Tab-separated table of C-alpha atoms and ligand atoms in Angstrom:
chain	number	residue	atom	x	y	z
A	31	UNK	CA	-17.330	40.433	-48.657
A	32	UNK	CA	-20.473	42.145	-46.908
A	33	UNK	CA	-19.134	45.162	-47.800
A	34	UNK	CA	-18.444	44.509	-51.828
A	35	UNK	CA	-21.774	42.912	-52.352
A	36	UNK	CA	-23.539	45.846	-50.566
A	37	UNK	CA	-21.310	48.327	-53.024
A	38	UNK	CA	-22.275	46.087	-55.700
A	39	UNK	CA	-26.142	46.752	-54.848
A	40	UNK	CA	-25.483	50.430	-54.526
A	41	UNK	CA	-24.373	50.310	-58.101
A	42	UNK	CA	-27.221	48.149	-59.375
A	43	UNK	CA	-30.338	50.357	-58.116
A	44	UNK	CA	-28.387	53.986	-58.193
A	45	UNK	CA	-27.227	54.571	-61.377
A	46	UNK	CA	-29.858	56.514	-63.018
A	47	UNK	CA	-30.853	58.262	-60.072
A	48	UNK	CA	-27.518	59.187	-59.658
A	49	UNK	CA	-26.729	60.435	-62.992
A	50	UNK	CA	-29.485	62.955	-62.671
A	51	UNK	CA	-28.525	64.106	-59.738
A	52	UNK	CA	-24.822	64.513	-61.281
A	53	UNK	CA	-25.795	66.131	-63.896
A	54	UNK	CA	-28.178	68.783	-61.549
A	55	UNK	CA	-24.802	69.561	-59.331
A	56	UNK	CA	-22.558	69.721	-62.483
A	57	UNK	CA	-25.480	72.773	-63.534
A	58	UNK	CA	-25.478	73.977	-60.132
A	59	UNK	CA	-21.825	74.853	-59.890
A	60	UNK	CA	-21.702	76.318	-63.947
A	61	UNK	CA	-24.469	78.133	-63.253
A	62	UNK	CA	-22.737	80.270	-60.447
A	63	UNK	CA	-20.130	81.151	-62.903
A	64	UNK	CA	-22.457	81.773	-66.161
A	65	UNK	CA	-23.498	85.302	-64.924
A	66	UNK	CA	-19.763	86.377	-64.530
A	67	UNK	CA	-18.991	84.255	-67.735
A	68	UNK	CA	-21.501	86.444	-69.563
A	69	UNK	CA	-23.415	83.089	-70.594
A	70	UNK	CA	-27.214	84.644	-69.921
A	71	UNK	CA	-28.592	86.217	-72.428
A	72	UNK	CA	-32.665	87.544	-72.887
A	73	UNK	CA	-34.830	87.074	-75.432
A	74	UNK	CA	-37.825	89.190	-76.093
A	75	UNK	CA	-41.621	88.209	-76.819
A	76	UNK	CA	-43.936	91.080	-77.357
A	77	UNK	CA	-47.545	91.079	-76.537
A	78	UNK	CA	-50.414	93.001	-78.654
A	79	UNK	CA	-53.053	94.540	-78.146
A	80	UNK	CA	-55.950	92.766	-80.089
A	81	UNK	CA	-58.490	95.959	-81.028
A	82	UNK	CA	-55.598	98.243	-82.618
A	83	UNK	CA	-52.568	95.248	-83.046
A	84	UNK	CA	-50.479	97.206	-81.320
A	85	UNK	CA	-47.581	96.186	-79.709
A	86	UNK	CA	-47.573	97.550	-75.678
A	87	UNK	CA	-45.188	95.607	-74.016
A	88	UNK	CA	-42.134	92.822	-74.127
A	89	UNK	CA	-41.312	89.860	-71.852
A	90	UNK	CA	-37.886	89.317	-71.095
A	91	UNK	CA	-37.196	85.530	-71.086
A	92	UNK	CA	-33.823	83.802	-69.913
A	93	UNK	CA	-31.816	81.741	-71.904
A	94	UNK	CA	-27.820	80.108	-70.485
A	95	UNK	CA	-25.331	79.689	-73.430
A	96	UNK	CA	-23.547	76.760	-72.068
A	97	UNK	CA	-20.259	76.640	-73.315
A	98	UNK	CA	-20.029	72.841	-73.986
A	99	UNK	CA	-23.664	71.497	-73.277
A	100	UNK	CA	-25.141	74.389	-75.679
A	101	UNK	CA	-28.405	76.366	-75.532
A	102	UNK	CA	-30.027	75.259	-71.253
A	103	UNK	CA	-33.874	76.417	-71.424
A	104	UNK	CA	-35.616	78.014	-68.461
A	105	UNK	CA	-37.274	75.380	-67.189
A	106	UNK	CA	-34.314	73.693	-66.704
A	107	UNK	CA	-31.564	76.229	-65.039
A	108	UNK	CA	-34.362	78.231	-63.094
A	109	UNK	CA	-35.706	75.637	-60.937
A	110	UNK	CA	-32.016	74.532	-60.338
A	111	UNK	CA	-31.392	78.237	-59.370
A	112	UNK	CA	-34.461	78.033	-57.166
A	113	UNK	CA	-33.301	75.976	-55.024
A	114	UNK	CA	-29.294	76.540	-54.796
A	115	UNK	CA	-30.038	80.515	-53.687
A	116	UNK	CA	-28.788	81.473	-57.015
A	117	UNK	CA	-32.017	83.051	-58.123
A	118	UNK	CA	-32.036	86.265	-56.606
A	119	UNK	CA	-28.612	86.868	-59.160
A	120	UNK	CA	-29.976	85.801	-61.678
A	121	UNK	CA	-33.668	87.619	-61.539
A	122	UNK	CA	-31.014	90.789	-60.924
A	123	UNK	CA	-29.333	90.385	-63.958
A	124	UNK	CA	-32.089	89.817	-65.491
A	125	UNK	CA	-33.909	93.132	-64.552
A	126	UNK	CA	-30.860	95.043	-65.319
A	127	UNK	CA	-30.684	93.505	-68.901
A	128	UNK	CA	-34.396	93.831	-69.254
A	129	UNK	CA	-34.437	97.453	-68.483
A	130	UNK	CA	-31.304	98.512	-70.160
A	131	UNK	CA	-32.698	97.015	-73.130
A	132	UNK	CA	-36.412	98.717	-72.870
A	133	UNK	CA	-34.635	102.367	-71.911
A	134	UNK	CA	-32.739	101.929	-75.694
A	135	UNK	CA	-36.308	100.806	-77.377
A	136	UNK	CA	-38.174	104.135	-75.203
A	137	UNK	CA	-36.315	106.389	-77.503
A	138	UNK	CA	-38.159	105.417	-80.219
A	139	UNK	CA	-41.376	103.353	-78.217
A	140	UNK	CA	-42.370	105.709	-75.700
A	141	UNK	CA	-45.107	103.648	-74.142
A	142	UNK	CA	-43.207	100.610	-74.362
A	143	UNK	CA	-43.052	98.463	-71.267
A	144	UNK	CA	-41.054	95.014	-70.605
A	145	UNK	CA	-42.245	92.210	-68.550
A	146	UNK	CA	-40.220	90.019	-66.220
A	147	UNK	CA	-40.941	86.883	-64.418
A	148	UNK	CA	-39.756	86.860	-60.650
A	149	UNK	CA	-40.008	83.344	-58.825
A	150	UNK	CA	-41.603	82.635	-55.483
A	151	UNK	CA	-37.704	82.423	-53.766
A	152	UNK	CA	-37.547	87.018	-54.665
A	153	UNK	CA	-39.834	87.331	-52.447
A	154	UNK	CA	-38.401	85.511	-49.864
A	155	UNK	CA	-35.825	88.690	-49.761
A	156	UNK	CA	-37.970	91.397	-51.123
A	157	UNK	CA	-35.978	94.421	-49.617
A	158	UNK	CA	-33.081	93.111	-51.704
A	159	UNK	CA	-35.171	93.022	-54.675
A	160	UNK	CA	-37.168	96.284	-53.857
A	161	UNK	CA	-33.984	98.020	-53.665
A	162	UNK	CA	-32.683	97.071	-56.672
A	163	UNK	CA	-35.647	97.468	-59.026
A	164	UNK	CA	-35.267	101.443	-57.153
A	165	UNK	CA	-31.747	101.577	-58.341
A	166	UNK	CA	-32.448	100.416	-61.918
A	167	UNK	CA	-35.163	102.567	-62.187
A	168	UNK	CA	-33.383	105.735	-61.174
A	169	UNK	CA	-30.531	104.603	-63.372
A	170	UNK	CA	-31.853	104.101	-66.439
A	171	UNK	CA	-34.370	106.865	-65.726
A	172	UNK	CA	-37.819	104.959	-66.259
A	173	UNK	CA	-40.843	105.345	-64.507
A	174	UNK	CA	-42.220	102.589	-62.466
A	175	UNK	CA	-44.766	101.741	-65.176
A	176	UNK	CA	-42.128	100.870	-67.450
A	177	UNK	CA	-41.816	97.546	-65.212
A	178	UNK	CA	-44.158	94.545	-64.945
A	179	UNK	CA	-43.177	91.967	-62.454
A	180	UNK	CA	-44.864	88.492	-63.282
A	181	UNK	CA	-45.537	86.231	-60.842
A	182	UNK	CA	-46.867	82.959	-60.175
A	183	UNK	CA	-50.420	81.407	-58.006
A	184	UNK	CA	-47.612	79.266	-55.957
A	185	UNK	CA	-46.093	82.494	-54.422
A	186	UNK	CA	-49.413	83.532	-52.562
A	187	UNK	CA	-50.191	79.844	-51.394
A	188	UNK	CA	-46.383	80.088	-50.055
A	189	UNK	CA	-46.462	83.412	-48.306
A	190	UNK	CA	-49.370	84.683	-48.464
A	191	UNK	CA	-49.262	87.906	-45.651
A	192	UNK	CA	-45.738	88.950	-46.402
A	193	UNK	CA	-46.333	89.080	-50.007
A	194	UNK	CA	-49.636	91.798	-49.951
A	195	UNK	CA	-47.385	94.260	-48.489
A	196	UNK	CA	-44.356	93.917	-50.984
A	197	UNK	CA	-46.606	94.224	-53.385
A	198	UNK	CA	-48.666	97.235	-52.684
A	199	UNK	CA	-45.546	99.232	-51.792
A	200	UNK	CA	-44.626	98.271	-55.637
A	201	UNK	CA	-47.674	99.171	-57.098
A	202	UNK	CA	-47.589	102.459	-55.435
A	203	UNK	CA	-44.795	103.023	-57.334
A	204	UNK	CA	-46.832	102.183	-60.280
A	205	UNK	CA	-44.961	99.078	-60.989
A	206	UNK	CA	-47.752	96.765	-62.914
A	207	UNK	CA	-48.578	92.958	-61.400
A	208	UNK	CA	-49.235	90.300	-63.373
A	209	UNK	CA	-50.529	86.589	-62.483
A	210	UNK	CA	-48.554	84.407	-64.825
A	211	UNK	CA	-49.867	80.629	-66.100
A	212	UNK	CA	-53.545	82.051	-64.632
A	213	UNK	CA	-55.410	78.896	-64.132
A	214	UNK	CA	-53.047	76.137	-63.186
A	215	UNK	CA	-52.035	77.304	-59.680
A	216	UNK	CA	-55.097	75.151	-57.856
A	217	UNK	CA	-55.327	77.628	-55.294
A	218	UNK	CA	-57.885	79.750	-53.736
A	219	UNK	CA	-58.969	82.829	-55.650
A	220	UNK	CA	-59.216	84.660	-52.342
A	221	UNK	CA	-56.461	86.248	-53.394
A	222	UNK	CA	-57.494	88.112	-55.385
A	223	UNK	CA	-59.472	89.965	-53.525
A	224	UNK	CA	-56.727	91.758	-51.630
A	225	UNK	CA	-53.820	92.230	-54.272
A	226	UNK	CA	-52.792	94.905	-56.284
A	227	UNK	CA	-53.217	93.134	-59.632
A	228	UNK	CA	-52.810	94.752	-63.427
A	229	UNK	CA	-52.967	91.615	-65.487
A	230	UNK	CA	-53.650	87.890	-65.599
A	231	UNK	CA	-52.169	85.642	-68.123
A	232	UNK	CA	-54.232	82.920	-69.329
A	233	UNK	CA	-52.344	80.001	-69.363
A	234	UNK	CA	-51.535	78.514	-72.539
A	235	UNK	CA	-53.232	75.079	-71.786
A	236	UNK	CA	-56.138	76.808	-71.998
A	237	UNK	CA	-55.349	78.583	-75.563
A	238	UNK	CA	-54.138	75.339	-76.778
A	239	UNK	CA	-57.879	73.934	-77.387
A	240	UNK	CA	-59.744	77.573	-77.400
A	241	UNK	CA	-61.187	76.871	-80.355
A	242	UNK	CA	-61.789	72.975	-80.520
A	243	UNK	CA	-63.500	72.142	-77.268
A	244	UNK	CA	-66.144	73.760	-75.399
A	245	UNK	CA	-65.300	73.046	-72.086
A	246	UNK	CA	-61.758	74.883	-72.586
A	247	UNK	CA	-63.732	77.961	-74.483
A	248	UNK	CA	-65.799	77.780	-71.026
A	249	UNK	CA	-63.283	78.230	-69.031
A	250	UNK	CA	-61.515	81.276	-71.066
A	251	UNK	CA	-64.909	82.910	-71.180
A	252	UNK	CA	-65.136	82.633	-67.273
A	253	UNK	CA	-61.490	83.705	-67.078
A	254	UNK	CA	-62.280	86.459	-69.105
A	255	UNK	CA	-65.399	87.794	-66.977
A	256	UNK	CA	-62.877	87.574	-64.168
A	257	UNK	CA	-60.606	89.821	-65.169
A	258	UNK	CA	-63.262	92.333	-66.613
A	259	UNK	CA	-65.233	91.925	-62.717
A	260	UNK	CA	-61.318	92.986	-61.291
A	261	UNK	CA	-60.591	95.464	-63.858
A	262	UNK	CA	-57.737	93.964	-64.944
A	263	UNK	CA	-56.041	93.383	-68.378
A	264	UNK	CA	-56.039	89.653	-69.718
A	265	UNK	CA	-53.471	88.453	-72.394
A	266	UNK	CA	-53.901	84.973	-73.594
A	267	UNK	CA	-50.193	83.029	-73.663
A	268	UNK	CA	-48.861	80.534	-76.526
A	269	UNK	CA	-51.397	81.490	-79.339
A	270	UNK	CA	-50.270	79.693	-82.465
A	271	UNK	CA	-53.082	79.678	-85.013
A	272	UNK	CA	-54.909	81.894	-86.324
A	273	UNK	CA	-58.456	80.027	-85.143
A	274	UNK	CA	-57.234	80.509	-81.820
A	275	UNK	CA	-56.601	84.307	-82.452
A	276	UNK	CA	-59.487	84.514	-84.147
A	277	UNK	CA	-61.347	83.303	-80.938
A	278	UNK	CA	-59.830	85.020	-78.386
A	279	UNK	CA	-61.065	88.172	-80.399
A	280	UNK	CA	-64.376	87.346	-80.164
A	281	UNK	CA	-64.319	86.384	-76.886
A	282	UNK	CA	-62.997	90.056	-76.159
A	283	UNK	CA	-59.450	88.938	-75.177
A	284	UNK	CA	-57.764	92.120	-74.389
A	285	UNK	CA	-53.905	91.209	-75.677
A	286	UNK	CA	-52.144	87.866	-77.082
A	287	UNK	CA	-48.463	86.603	-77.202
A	288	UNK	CA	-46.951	83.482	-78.957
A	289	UNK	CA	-45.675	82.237	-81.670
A	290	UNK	CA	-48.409	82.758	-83.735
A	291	UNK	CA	-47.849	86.939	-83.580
A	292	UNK	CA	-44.248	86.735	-82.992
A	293	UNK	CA	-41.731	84.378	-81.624
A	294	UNK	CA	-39.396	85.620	-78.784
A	295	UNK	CA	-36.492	87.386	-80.078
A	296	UNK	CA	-32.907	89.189	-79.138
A	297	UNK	CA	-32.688	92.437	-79.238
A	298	UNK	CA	-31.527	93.292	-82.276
A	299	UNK	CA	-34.059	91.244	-83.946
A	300	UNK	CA	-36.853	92.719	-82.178
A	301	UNK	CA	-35.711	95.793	-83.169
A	302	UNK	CA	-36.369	94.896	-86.985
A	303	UNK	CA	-39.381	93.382	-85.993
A	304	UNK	CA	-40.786	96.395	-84.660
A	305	UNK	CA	-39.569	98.735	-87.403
A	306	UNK	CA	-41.496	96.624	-89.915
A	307	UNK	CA	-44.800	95.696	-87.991
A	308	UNK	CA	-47.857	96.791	-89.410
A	309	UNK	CA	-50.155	97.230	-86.317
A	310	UNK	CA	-53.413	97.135	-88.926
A	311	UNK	CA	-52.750	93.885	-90.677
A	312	UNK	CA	-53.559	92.376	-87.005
A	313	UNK	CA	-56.507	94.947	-85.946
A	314	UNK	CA	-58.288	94.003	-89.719
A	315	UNK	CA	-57.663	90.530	-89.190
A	316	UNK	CA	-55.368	90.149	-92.492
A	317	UNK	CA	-53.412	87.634	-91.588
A	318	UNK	CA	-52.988	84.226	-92.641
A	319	UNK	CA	-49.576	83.638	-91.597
A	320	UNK	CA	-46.830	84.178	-88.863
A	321	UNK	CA	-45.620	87.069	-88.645
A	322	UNK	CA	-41.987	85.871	-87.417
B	410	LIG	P1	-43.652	81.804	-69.015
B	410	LIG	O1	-43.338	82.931	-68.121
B	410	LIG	O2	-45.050	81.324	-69.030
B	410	LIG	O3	-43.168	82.245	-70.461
B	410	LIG	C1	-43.790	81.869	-71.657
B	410	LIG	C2	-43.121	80.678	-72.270
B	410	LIG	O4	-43.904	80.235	-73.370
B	410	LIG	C3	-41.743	80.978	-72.856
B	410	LIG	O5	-40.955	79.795	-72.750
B	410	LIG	C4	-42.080	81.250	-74.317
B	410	LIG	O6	-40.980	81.074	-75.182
B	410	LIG	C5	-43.124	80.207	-74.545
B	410	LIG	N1	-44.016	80.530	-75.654
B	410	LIG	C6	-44.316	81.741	-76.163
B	410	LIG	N2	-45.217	81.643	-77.168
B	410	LIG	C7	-45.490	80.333	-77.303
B	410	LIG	C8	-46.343	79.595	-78.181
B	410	LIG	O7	-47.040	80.123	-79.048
B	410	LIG	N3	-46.376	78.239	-78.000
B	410	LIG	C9	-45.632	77.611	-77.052
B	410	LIG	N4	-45.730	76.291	-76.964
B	410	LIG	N5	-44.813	78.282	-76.206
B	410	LIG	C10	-44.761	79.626	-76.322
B	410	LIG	P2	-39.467	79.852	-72.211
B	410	LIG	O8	-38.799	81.104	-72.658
B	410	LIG	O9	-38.842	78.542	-72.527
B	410	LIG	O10	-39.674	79.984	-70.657
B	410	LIG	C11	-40.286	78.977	-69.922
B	410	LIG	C12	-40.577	79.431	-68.516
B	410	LIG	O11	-39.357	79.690	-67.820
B	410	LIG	C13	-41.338	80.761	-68.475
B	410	LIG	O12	-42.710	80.526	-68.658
B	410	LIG	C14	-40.987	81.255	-67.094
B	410	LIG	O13	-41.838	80.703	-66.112
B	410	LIG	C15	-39.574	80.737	-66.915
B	410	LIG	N6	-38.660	81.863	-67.178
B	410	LIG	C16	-38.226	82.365	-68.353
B	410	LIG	N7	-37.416	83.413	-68.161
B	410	LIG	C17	-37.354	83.609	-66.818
B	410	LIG	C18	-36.674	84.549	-65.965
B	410	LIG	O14	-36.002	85.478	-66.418
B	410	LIG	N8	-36.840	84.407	-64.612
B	410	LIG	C19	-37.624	83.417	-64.079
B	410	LIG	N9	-37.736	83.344	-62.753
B	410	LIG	N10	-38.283	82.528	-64.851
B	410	LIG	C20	-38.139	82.609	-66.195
B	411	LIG	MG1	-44.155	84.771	-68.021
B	412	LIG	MG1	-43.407	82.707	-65.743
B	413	LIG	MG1	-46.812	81.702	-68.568
């Protein structure tokens, strides 16, 4: 009897709890077949420049086709992959996608470069990754520059000695660094100070209220001086009005992305996008409405 009532308990208290973690082990096993199932697939989001409009570079972002459960964001599958080892395939396959797509746009976008986000786990392993990112390279015949790797604060509170030297033996191969979600991190800025960086990404918490509250517009501003003291580029993330465009450009924001400018697209889309953007209509400030 002892034993049914204490069954009976389990039941009571677990089920929720339970049920998520079902439902994270279901994920965990698909997931290890969606790269062989051909279930990833990218989607594109370019950034541009403010001054000219121009469009410099793409980020590659991750999306799993499920098969029954439908379209799985990011935020869901990638912290499951985190954990379960299965991130180092995926951030492969996404490289190799990313770059296979950006060698086909180079033909006619020269200058292009794409933009991929690695998570803190890479660089747990960084010869595997370093060695791939060399093969891709070679293979689809770009030069490092053609690659941005975008990481996050977490990964230098994590491992913070390992990490410098990864990273400089990228960026002598000219691959560009980015700090993505700049400002939410809550760590030191010592950092700084010793990496290799190219760009920091202004957190789109920050965007979100640009333009409507003083305090945020303080912070951008300081964020802003940062990067211009470090000689690095700054690109605002999630801009989706045109106020908040509009003050970003006075503030001398060097780039913007979101949906605002353009939302993140597959490939063949961005390819139409591209063919019909009009660089000026940004750089003269002509427009009033989305542009995708
Ligand atoms: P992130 O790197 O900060 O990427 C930007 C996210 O903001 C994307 O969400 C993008 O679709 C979204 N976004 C762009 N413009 C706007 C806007 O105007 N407003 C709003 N509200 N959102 C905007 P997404 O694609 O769902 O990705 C979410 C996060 O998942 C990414 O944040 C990134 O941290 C992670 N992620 C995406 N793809 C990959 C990947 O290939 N590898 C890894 N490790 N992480 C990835
Ligand atoms: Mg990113
Ligand atoms: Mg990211
Ligand atoms: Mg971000």
């Amino acid at each position: 009897a002892a034993k049914a009532e204490s069954r009976q308990k389990f039941k009571l208290y677990a089920p929720a709890m339970s049920e998520q973690l079902q439902l994270r082990l279901e994920l965990e096993r698909e997931l290890q077949q969606a790269i062989a199932n051909d279930e990833l697939f990218l989607m594109f989001q370019p950034q541009i420049e403010l001054q000219s409009g121009r469009i410099y570079a793409i980020e590659a972002l991750v999306r799993w086709m499920h098969p029954q459960r439908g379209l799985i964001p990011p935020n869901v599958f990638i912290p499951i992959a985190e954990t379960s080892q299965l991130i180092s395939d995926i951030s492969g396959w996404v490289l190799e996608a990313s770059l296979q797509t950006l060698a086909a746009l180079r033909r006619k976008y020269p200058d292009l470069y794409v933009s991929v986000n690695i998570s803190a786990p890479d660089l747990l392993t960084p010869d595997r990754l370093h060695q791939q990112i060399q093969r891709l390279l070679h293979q689809y015949n770009l030069p490092g520059n053609a690659l941005e790797l975008e990481l996050t604060e977490s990964i230098f509170i994590e491992h913070p000695a390992r990490v410098s030297a990864t990273l400089e033996s990228w960026q002598q191969q000219g691959i560009r660094l980015a700090i993505d979600d700049f400002g939410t991190g809550f760590s030191s800025l010592s950092y700084l100070l010793d990496l290799p960086l190219d760009t920091l990404k202004i957190d789109r918490t920050f965007v979100k209220n640009v333009h409507t509250n003083g305090r945020t517009k303080g912070i951008v501003e300081t964020i802003l001086s940062l990067s211009k003291n470090l000689a690095v580029t700054c690109v605002a993330e999630g801009v989706e009005e045109l106020a908040q465009l509009n003050c970003l450009s006075e503030l001398g924001c060097y780039a913007v992305q979101g949906f605002f400018l353009a939302s993140p697209m597959v490939e063949h889309q961005l390819m139409e996008f591209l063919a019909e953007y009009d660089a000026d209509s940004i750089a003269h400030h002509s427009i009033s409405q989305p542009l995708s």
